[in-house]
Structures are given as C-alpha cells and as structure tokens.
Amino acid sequence: MKLGMIASSVLAASIAAIPYSYAQRTLSHAHAYPSGTLPHEAAKQYAADVEAFSGGELAIKVYPLTLLSGSEMSDGIRDGLADSGQVLTVYFPSLYPHTNMVNESSMQLQLFDPDLVDNGRGALAFEGAMSEFIFEHCPECNQEYADQNQVYTGNSASARYSLLCTQEVTELAHMDGLRLRVAGAHWSRWIHELGGTSVSMTIGELTEALDQGVVDCTASALPELINLGMTDVVTDITTDIPGGVYAGASTASTNQDVWQSLTPDQRRALLKAGAYYAAALPYESVIRVGQTLDRAREAGIRIHQASPEVLQATREFVEKDLRRNIGYYATRHGITRGEEMLAQFRELLEKWVHLVQDIDSTEALGDLYWNEVYSKVNVLEHGV
C-alpha cells in the first residue's frame, strides 16, 4: 500500500509537471562578446530574469559570439536566426539613423557639471534618457526597428569612453596623424577636428588591429580592455577623452514575429527583464572601470589625463558638433526634425542626470528604469 501510494504520488507529480514543461518556450538570445565578459554575464542574468518574470513560461538560451557577430546581428534577428540580440546600431548607419543621431550627442556630457556626471553617473543618466526617448518620443526610431522586423525592448550604454592606445596621447600635438578606431561618427568628427584620422571596424577586429599597428588607439569604454583581451597590446590609456558613452544599442532587440506571438504578460516580462538588463551594463561597467585601471597598472600600462588644451578643444568641438550633427543627418539620412529631437533629448538628459544621483546598485538602477520608463510601455500597442 505504501509503495502504491508513493507510485501514485510520483505519477501525479509527473503529470502535473507535463503542462509546465510543454508551456515553457525557449527563445534564443545572441550577443557579440565572448563568454566570461560583462556583456555575457549581464545576458545570463537577463535570461534568469525573463524566466522569473514570466513565471517560467519563457526561457532564454544565450549565445555569446558564436551565433551572430556584431555585423550580422541586425539581419540575423530580422531573419529569425536569433529570437533576440544586442544590436549595435552604429554598425548599420543607413538602417538606424534616428537612433544613431541621438546616440551621437553623448559627448555633450562633457558640457555638464563634472560633479553631476563624473564617477559614472553620466552613463547612467544617458542610458535612462535614451530609453525614455526611444520608447516615448521617437516613433521614427521604433519604425527603424520595425523596418528590420524587430521590436525595441531595451537599451544599453557603456561607461565613459577613453583612449586605449599603443602610445601616449595627452597633448594636441599627439593628435596629429593619430589613427583612431571609433564606434560612432561623432568620435570620428572629433579626431578629424583635432588632426587625426578615424578607422571603423568591429570589436572582433580591434585587438589585432592595435597589435599590428593598423590603428594607434581605440575610443572605447575602459572595461573593453578586459572584455576584448587588449592588456597585451595597449600601452597607454588617457581616461578623460574623448568622453561620451555608447548608448546606440538595443540590448535585446526582438524579432517582431516572435514578439507578436507572445502574450501581453510575456511581453511585459521581457520589458521588465530588459529594464534590469539595461541597468546592468552601464552600472557594472562603471564599477569595473576602477578594477580595469588596477589591472592595467599591473600590466604596466601607463595611465594619463588629457592636457587642459585638449579638454578645452574637446568642449569647443562638442558645442559645434551638436549643431553640425543636425545638418549632417538631414543631408545624409533625410532626418527632418533633428533640431526638435535633440532639444527634447537634452531636456530628458538633464532630468535623468538628477534622477541617478543617489543610485548605489544595479538593482536600484533597474528599479528606476522600470518605474520611470519600461513599466509605462503599452504592450498591446508597442511592436504590433
């Protein structure tokens, strides 16, 4: 009798588990970084959050680097090779011009009071402003994703951009002829203005390019030194130029057919997980800046700050470039309301600079992003 009761209990448990097993749906998520890096760890946490917030109805399988490269990501998600992925819009200037134009205003952080934006708070603020702007104020941005059979479900931002180089770059004279790998047209315009030349390439090519002398420096967030294994090739870091952040990334851009096949609650789960995903990348990147500098010093890399002349030249460039950017995108990409967009974004950025002042954890930042932005997205209308 006892054995029969046990058998019946096991059978009942097995039967109860069947609907859950069949109900759970696994989605693939791709990014262009190796295992063990911050982006991969953030993606794994995103997967855990999706499963938790969906009550186990959704699971995420993360593919680091192997499924799609950065340059393949947009088309791969469009065509369903991955259900979602981190789209770095700078790789696709003709596909995401509105998104890129706003992202390329990030050097305006150099014009804010350093007491408000230093220690990483500028990155946290820019990320929040970028998310709010795209979700609530940029139908053109969302249409860009829709044109690629994608739905925007979250953003990501880097820590402040610095120069990672194979030589010292601190003076205006050092800029003359400097070959700089850039991840955005604004940084390209900056180095040209100061006398150097820009080179565009994917992150997968970067370490070898520095090692072989194809470029002298990369403008990158400091944690990329570790993420991309550059400690053996970089000899000098200048921490405070060019400044700005990279926030033109849809962290979990989702295939539109997949999104539309989800229930409203499942879409909301993706958005909530996306809010914390959006928080993890800039906050943890900022935390790792200090750790990266320690690793750099241990590796014998020299740490510098730019001269006052270079900082002043950079601020003067930013003020001109914010105006020039409007004309550039109107002529090159047909953007008709660039001035209105950048003015609106500036108001959001000023608001977010103050919102993030007391943030002291990834969880607190995720809560802020969720409460201020992501929870307000209408899942019955967004992406459908």
PDB file of N, CA, C and O in Angstrom, residues 6 34-35 52 83 88 98 101 106 128 150 159 164 236 243 248 254 274-275 282 291 322 333 342 346:
ATOM      1  N   ILE A   6       3.242   5.798  -2.922  1.00  0.00           N
ATOM      2  CA  ILE A   6       4.415   6.501  -3.446  1.00  0.00           C
ATOM      3  C   ILE A   6       4.363   6.579  -4.956  1.00  0.00           C
ATOM      4  O   ILE A   6       4.593   7.628  -5.573  1.00  0.00           O
ATOM      5  N   PRO A  34      32.609  37.494 -25.981  1.00  0.00           N
ATOM      6  CA  PRO A  34      32.948  36.137 -25.531  1.00  0.00           C
ATOM      7  C   PRO A  34      32.347  35.811 -24.163  1.00  0.00           C
ATOM      8  O   PRO A  34      31.952  36.705 -23.408  1.00  0.00           O
ATOM      9  N   SER A  35      32.311  34.530 -23.847  1.00  0.00           N
ATOM     10  CA  SER A  35      31.925  34.096 -22.507  1.00  0.00           C
ATOM     11  C   SER A  35      32.891  34.678 -21.483  1.00  0.00           C
ATOM     12  O   SER A  35      34.068  34.904 -21.769  1.00  0.00           O
ATOM     13  N   ALA A  52      12.029  34.259 -14.551  1.00  0.00           N
ATOM     14  CA  ALA A  52      11.364  34.592 -13.281  1.00  0.00           C
ATOM     15  C   ALA A  52      10.149  35.483 -13.505  1.00  0.00           C
ATOM     16  O   ALA A  52       9.059  35.225 -12.961  1.00  0.00           O
ATOM     17  N   ASP A  83      16.171  34.853 -31.870  1.00  0.00           N
ATOM     18  CA  ASP A  83      14.903  35.482 -31.493  1.00  0.00           C
ATOM     19  C   ASP A  83      15.116  36.893 -30.975  1.00  0.00           C
ATOM     20  O   ASP A  83      14.238  37.752 -31.112  1.00  0.00           O
ATOM     21  N   LEU A  88      24.080  46.618 -32.189  1.00  0.00           N
ATOM     22  CA  LEU A  88      24.890  47.832 -32.090  1.00  0.00           C
ATOM     23  C   LEU A  88      24.606  48.661 -33.339  1.00  0.00           C
ATOM     24  O   LEU A  88      25.132  48.401 -34.419  1.00  0.00           O
ATOM     25  N   HIS A  98      17.953  57.677 -37.010  1.00  0.00           N
ATOM     26  CA  HIS A  98      17.404  58.481 -35.908  1.00  0.00           C
ATOM     27  C   HIS A  98      18.009  58.062 -34.575  1.00  0.00           C
ATOM     28  O   HIS A  98      18.391  58.905 -33.751  1.00  0.00           O
ATOM     29  N   MET A 101      21.639  59.277 -34.501  1.00  0.00           N
ATOM     30  CA  MET A 101      21.798  60.717 -34.325  1.00  0.00           C
ATOM     31  C   MET A 101      21.734  61.101 -32.853  1.00  0.00           C
ATOM     32  O   MET A 101      22.555  61.896 -32.366  1.00  0.00           O
ATOM     33  N   SER A 106      26.189  62.059 -27.350  1.00  0.00           N
ATOM     34  CA  SER A 106      26.607  61.684 -25.992  1.00  0.00           C
ATOM     35  C   SER A 106      27.798  62.478 -25.476  1.00  0.00           C
ATOM     36  O   SER A 106      27.989  62.588 -24.269  1.00  0.00           O
ATOM     37  N   GLY A 128      19.285  56.169 -19.247  1.00  0.00           N
ATOM     38  CA  GLY A 128      17.887  56.382 -18.911  1.00  0.00           C
ATOM     39  C   GLY A 128      17.195  57.297 -19.900  1.00  0.00           C
ATOM     40  O   GLY A 128      16.060  57.038 -20.326  1.00  0.00           O
ATOM     41  N   GLN A 150      11.962  43.935 -36.294  1.00  0.00           N
ATOM     42  CA  GLN A 150      12.406  43.880 -34.906  1.00  0.00           C
ATOM     43  C   GLN A 150      11.542  44.785 -34.035  1.00  0.00           C
ATOM     44  O   GLN A 150      10.884  45.701 -34.529  1.00  0.00           O
ATOM     45  N   ALA A 159      30.312  52.568 -20.163  1.00  0.00           N
ATOM     46  CA  ALA A 159      30.951  53.572 -19.328  1.00  0.00           C
ATOM     47  C   ALA A 159      31.525  54.660 -20.242  1.00  0.00           C
ATOM     48  O   ALA A 159      31.503  54.540 -21.470  1.00  0.00           O
ATOM     49  N   LEU A 164      42.359  54.114 -25.523  1.00  0.00           N
ATOM     50  CA  LEU A 164      43.224  52.961 -25.249  1.00  0.00           C
ATOM     51  C   LEU A 164      44.206  52.872 -26.409  1.00  0.00           C
ATOM     52  O   LEU A 164      43.788  52.654 -27.552  1.00  0.00           O
ATOM     53  N   ASP A 236      49.145  52.562 -23.266  1.00  0.00           N
ATOM     54  CA  ASP A 236      48.796  53.849 -22.657  1.00  0.00           C
ATOM     55  C   ASP A 236      47.291  54.061 -22.690  1.00  0.00           C
ATOM     56  O   ASP A 236      46.627  53.717 -23.683  1.00  0.00           O
ATOM     57  N   GLY A 243      35.491  61.163 -24.118  1.00  0.00           N
ATOM     58  CA  GLY A 243      34.273  61.350 -23.345  1.00  0.00           C
ATOM     59  C   GLY A 243      33.058  60.850 -24.112  1.00  0.00           C
ATOM     60  O   GLY A 243      33.153  60.321 -25.218  1.00  0.00           O
ATOM     61  N   GLY A 248      23.917  53.539 -28.330  1.00  0.00           N
ATOM     62  CA  GLY A 248      23.135  53.167 -29.506  1.00  0.00           C
ATOM     63  C   GLY A 248      23.054  51.665 -29.636  1.00  0.00           C
ATOM     64  O   GLY A 248      23.423  51.115 -30.670  1.00  0.00           O
ATOM     65  N   THR A 254      14.132  42.333 -30.386  1.00  0.00           N
ATOM     66  CA  THR A 254      13.392  41.071 -30.522  1.00  0.00           C
ATOM     67  C   THR A 254      12.746  40.961 -31.901  1.00  0.00           C
ATOM     68  O   THR A 254      12.171  41.933 -32.402  1.00  0.00           O
ATOM     69  N   GLY A 274      14.258  43.502 -19.447  1.00  0.00           N
ATOM     70  CA  GLY A 274      15.048  44.457 -20.224  1.00  0.00           C
ATOM     71  C   GLY A 274      15.460  45.673 -19.421  1.00  0.00           C
ATOM     72  O   GLY A 274      16.543  46.223 -19.627  1.00  0.00           O
ATOM     73  N   ALA A 275      14.613  46.102 -18.494  1.00  0.00           N
ATOM     74  CA  ALA A 275      14.964  47.250 -17.644  1.00  0.00           C
ATOM     75  C   ALA A 275      16.185  46.947 -16.785  1.00  0.00           C
ATOM     76  O   ALA A 275      17.086  47.789 -16.623  1.00  0.00           O
ATOM     77  N   PRO A 282      25.561  49.524 -17.953  1.00  0.00           N
ATOM     78  CA  PRO A 282      26.277  50.744 -17.556  1.00  0.00           C
ATOM     79  C   PRO A 282      26.746  50.734 -16.111  1.00  0.00           C
ATOM     80  O   PRO A 282      27.862  51.165 -15.818  1.00  0.00           O
ATOM     81  N   GLN A 291      38.440  48.672 -11.416  1.00  0.00           N
ATOM     82  CA  GLN A 291      39.103  47.371 -11.484  1.00  0.00           C
ATOM     83  C   GLN A 291      39.972  47.264 -12.739  1.00  0.00           C
ATOM     84  O   GLN A 291      41.071  46.708 -12.696  1.00  0.00           O
ATOM     85  N   LEU A 322      27.136  69.504 -31.946  1.00  0.00           N
ATOM     86  CA  LEU A 322      25.716  69.309 -31.682  1.00  0.00           C
ATOM     87  C   LEU A 322      24.875  70.034 -32.730  1.00  0.00           C
ATOM     88  O   LEU A 322      23.831  69.532 -33.167  1.00  0.00           O
ATOM     89  N   HIS A 333      20.820  61.482 -44.244  1.00  0.00           N
ATOM     90  CA  HIS A 333      19.807  60.459 -43.982  1.00  0.00           C
ATOM     91  C   HIS A 333      18.371  60.975 -44.053  1.00  0.00           C
ATOM     92  O   HIS A 333      17.434  60.221 -43.731  1.00  0.00           O
ATOM     93  N   LEU A 342      16.819  66.610 -30.760  1.00  0.00           N
ATOM     94  CA  LEU A 342      17.956  66.816 -29.857  1.00  0.00           C
ATOM     95  C   LEU A 342      17.600  67.756 -28.712  1.00  0.00           C
ATOM     96  O   LEU A 342      18.107  67.599 -27.593  1.00  0.00           O
ATOM     97  N   ARG A 346      17.787  66.619 -24.859  1.00  0.00           N
ATOM     98  CA  ARG A 346      18.569  67.370 -23.866  1.00  0.00           C
ATOM     99  C   ARG A 346      17.753  67.582 -22.588  1.00  0.00           C
ATOM    100  O   ARG A 346      18.290  67.447 -21.476  1.00  0.00           O
TER     101      ARG A 346
END
